[in-house]
Amino acid sequence: MYLYKKIQQFRLIAVTRKAALLLAVMALFNSCKKEFLDIVPDNIPNIDHAFSNAIEAEKFLFTCFSFLPREGEPDSNPGFNAGDELWLYWEPVLDFYYKDPYRIARGQQNKSNVYMNYWNGFDGRTMWQGIRDCNIFLEKIGQVRDLDEIVRVRWIKEATFLKAYYHWYLFRMYGPIPIVDQNLPVEVSVDQVKVKRQPVDSVVN
């Protein structure tokens, strides 16, 4: 009986020590300041660096231009080889880098693996990313200090044209589309992210 009581005392002491240690660790974590953990390391680029001067802003404008489809290349333009006006033997086509237009012409277009898909990204280009980059450019170009005003106005018009062109290109391929006038903040709700397609009249106007 004496031995049983001693074992129970040791167990109680061990449990008490564990509980005290756990409480001490919890108090230590609660005493940490959140600001200490939220420090951003030095030399980490952010979007403001892209508009710190005219040269960096011009690089960002070039990024907006980089989403333009390569309309002059038969492998990248469905208007050349995705129709039935021109037929090529399949064997030479196998050597081409992009075979998507030829697959469309052969009736292989499907919903699960869409060819020439500029909605989600074809040839490394998604038009929605291009539209978002144009929106960022139009929002931030006003903060560039060493930029001549005539150049600023020209760049704004170029980015506005690109934004409209990307919308038109998507509309031409997919019909009614959502209009992205401005980018959504990261912290918006899921319902706000679900942007609905606009009617044809709204898209065209």
Coordinates of C-alpha atoms in Angstrom, one line a residue:
M1 CA 0.0 0.0 0.0
Y2 CA 2.8 2.3 0.9
L3 CA 4.5 1.6 -2.4
Y4 CA 1.3 2.3 -4.3
K5 CA 0.9 5.7 -2.7
K6 CA 4.5 6.6 -3.6
I7 CA 3.9 5.7 -7.2
Q8 CA 0.8 7.8 -7.3
Q9 CA 2.7 10.8 -5.8
F10 CA 5.5 10.5 -8.4
R11 CA 2.9 10.4 -11.2
L12 CA 1.2 13.4 -9.8
I13 CA 4.5 15.3 -9.6
A14 CA 5.3 14.3 -13.2
V15 CA 1.9 15.5 -14.5
T16 CA 2.3 18.7 -12.6
R17 CA 5.7 19.4 -14.0
K18 CA 4.5 18.7 -17.6
A19 CA 1.5 21.1 -17.1
A20 CA 3.8 23.8 -15.6
L21 CA 6.2 23.4 -18.5
L22 CA 3.3 23.6 -21.1
L23 CA 2.0 26.7 -19.4
A24 CA 5.4 28.3 -19.4
V25 CA 5.8 27.6 -23.2
M26 CA 2.4 29.0 -23.9
A27 CA 3.1 32.2 -21.9
L28 CA 6.4 32.6 -23.8
F29 CA 4.7 32.4 -27.2
N30 CA 2.0 34.8 -26.1
S31 CA 4.6 37.3 -24.9
C32 CA 6.2 37.4 -28.4
K33 CA 5.3 40.5 -30.4
K34 CA 3.7 39.7 -33.7
E35 CA 5.7 42.6 -35.3
F36 CA 8.9 40.7 -34.6
L37 CA 7.7 37.7 -36.7
D38 CA 6.3 39.9 -39.5
I39 CA 9.6 41.5 -40.5
V40 CA 10.3 41.5 -44.2
P41 CA 13.9 40.8 -45.0
D42 CA 16.0 43.5 -46.7
N43 CA 16.5 43.6 -50.5
I44 CA 13.2 41.8 -51.2
P45 CA 11.6 43.3 -54.4
N46 CA 8.1 44.5 -54.3
I47 CA 5.8 46.1 -56.8
D48 CA 6.9 49.6 -55.8
H49 CA 10.4 48.9 -56.9
A50 CA 9.0 48.3 -60.4
F51 CA 7.9 52.0 -60.5
S52 CA 10.9 53.5 -58.6
N53 CA 12.1 55.2 -61.8
A54 CA 11.4 55.6 -65.5
I55 CA 13.6 52.8 -66.6
E56 CA 12.0 50.2 -64.2
A57 CA 8.5 51.5 -65.2
E58 CA 9.4 51.0 -68.9
K59 CA 10.4 47.4 -68.1
F60 CA 7.0 46.8 -66.6
L61 CA 5.4 48.3 -69.7
F62 CA 7.3 45.8 -71.8
T63 CA 5.9 43.1 -69.5
C64 CA 2.4 44.3 -70.5
F65 CA 3.4 44.0 -74.2
S66 CA 4.8 40.5 -73.7
F67 CA 1.3 38.9 -73.5
L68 CA 0.5 39.9 -77.1
P69 CA -0.3 36.8 -79.2
R70 CA 2.1 36.0 -82.0
E71 CA -0.4 36.6 -84.8
G72 CA 2.2 36.4 -87.6
E73 CA 3.2 32.8 -86.8
P74 CA 1.1 30.0 -88.4
D75 CA 1.8 27.8 -85.3
S76 CA 0.4 30.4 -82.9
N77 CA -2.5 31.9 -84.9
P78 CA -5.6 29.7 -85.3
G79 CA -6.6 31.8 -88.3
F80 CA -3.8 30.3 -90.4
N81 CA -4.0 26.5 -89.9
A82 CA -6.9 25.7 -87.6
G83 CA -9.4 26.0 -90.5
D84 CA -10.0 23.8 -93.5
E85 CA -8.8 26.3 -96.1
L86 CA -5.2 24.9 -95.9
W87 CA -4.2 21.4 -95.3
L88 CA -0.7 20.0 -94.6
Y89 CA 0.4 16.5 -94.4
W90 CA 0.6 15.4 -90.8
E91 CA 4.2 14.1 -91.0
P92 CA 5.8 17.5 -91.7
V93 CA 3.6 19.0 -89.0
L94 CA 5.1 16.7 -86.4
D95 CA 8.4 18.8 -86.7
F96 CA 6.6 22.0 -85.8
Y97 CA 7.0 23.4 -82.3
Y98 CA 3.3 24.1 -81.7
K99 CA 0.9 21.6 -83.2
D100 CA -2.3 23.0 -81.6
P101 CA -3.8 24.7 -84.7
Y102 CA -3.3 21.5 -86.8
R103 CA -5.0 19.4 -84.0
I104 CA -8.0 21.8 -84.1
A105 CA -8.2 21.4 -87.9
R106 CA -8.2 17.6 -87.5
G107 CA -11.2 17.9 -85.1
Q108 CA -9.2 17.1 -81.9
Q109 CA -10.3 20.1 -79.9
N110 CA -11.9 19.1 -76.6
K111 CA -13.1 20.5 -73.3
S112 CA -10.6 18.8 -71.0
N113 CA -7.5 19.8 -72.9
V114 CA -8.2 23.0 -74.9
Y115 CA -5.8 23.9 -77.7
M116 CA -4.8 27.5 -78.2
N117 CA -6.2 28.3 -74.7
Y118 CA -5.5 32.0 -74.0
W119 CA -8.0 31.9 -71.1
N120 CA -5.8 29.8 -68.9
G121 CA -2.5 30.2 -70.7
F122 CA -1.2 29.2 -74.1
D123 CA 2.5 29.5 -75.1
G124 CA 3.1 30.9 -71.6
R125 CA 0.5 33.6 -72.1
T126 CA -2.7 34.1 -70.3
M127 CA -4.6 37.2 -71.3
W128 CA -6.0 37.6 -67.8
Q129 CA -2.5 38.0 -66.4
G130 CA -1.8 40.6 -69.1
I131 CA -4.9 42.5 -68.1
R132 CA -3.9 42.4 -64.5
D133 CA -0.4 43.7 -65.3
C134 CA -2.0 46.5 -67.3
N135 CA -4.1 47.4 -64.4
I136 CA -1.1 47.5 -62.1
F137 CA 0.8 49.7 -64.5
L138 CA -2.1 52.1 -64.8
E139 CA -2.5 52.3 -61.0
K140 CA 1.2 52.8 -60.3
I141 CA 2.6 54.9 -63.2
G142 CA 1.6 58.1 -61.5
Q143 CA 4.2 57.6 -58.7
V144 CA 7.2 57.6 -61.1
R145 CA 8.9 60.9 -60.4
D146 CA 11.6 61.1 -63.1
L147 CA 9.2 60.5 -66.0
D148 CA 8.5 63.2 -68.6
E149 CA 4.8 64.0 -68.7
I150 CA 4.5 63.5 -72.4
V151 CA 6.0 60.0 -72.1
R152 CA 3.7 59.2 -69.1
V153 CA 0.6 60.1 -71.1
R154 CA 1.8 57.9 -74.1
W155 CA 2.6 55.0 -71.8
I156 CA -0.9 55.3 -70.2
K157 CA -2.5 55.2 -73.6
E158 CA -0.4 52.2 -74.7
A159 CA -1.4 50.2 -71.5
T160 CA -5.0 51.2 -71.9
F161 CA -5.0 50.0 -75.5
L162 CA -3.3 46.7 -74.5
K163 CA -5.9 46.2 -71.8
A164 CA -8.8 46.7 -74.3
Y165 CA -7.1 44.5 -76.9
Y166 CA -6.7 41.6 -74.5
H167 CA -10.4 41.9 -73.5
W168 CA -11.3 42.0 -77.2
Y169 CA -9.1 39.0 -78.0
L170 CA -10.7 36.9 -75.2
F171 CA -14.2 38.1 -76.3
R172 CA -13.4 37.1 -79.9
M173 CA -12.4 33.6 -78.8
Y174 CA -14.9 32.9 -75.9
G175 CA -17.9 35.2 -76.3
P176 CA -19.1 37.1 -73.2
I177 CA -16.3 37.5 -70.7
P178 CA -15.8 39.3 -67.3
I179 CA -14.6 42.8 -67.6
V180 CA -11.6 43.5 -65.3
D181 CA -11.6 47.2 -64.8
Q182 CA -9.4 47.0 -61.7
N183 CA -7.6 44.3 -59.8
L184 CA -9.1 42.8 -56.7
P185 CA -7.2 43.0 -53.5
V186 CA -5.8 39.8 -52.1
E187 CA -8.0 39.9 -49.0
V188 CA -11.4 39.9 -50.7
S189 CA -14.0 37.2 -50.1
V190 CA -14.5 34.1 -52.3
D191 CA -17.7 35.5 -53.6
Q192 CA -16.1 38.7 -54.8
V193 CA -13.4 36.7 -56.7
K194 CA -16.1 34.9 -58.6
V195 CA -16.5 37.6 -61.3
K196 CA -19.4 36.9 -63.7
R197 CA -19.4 37.1 -67.4
Q198 CA -20.9 40.3 -68.8
P199 CA -23.5 40.5 -71.5
V200 CA -22.3 41.0 -75.0
D201 CA -23.5 44.6 -75.1
S202 CA -21.5 45.4 -72.0
V203 CA -18.4 43.8 -73.3
V204 CA -18.6 45.6 -76.6
N205 CA -19.3 49.0 -75.1

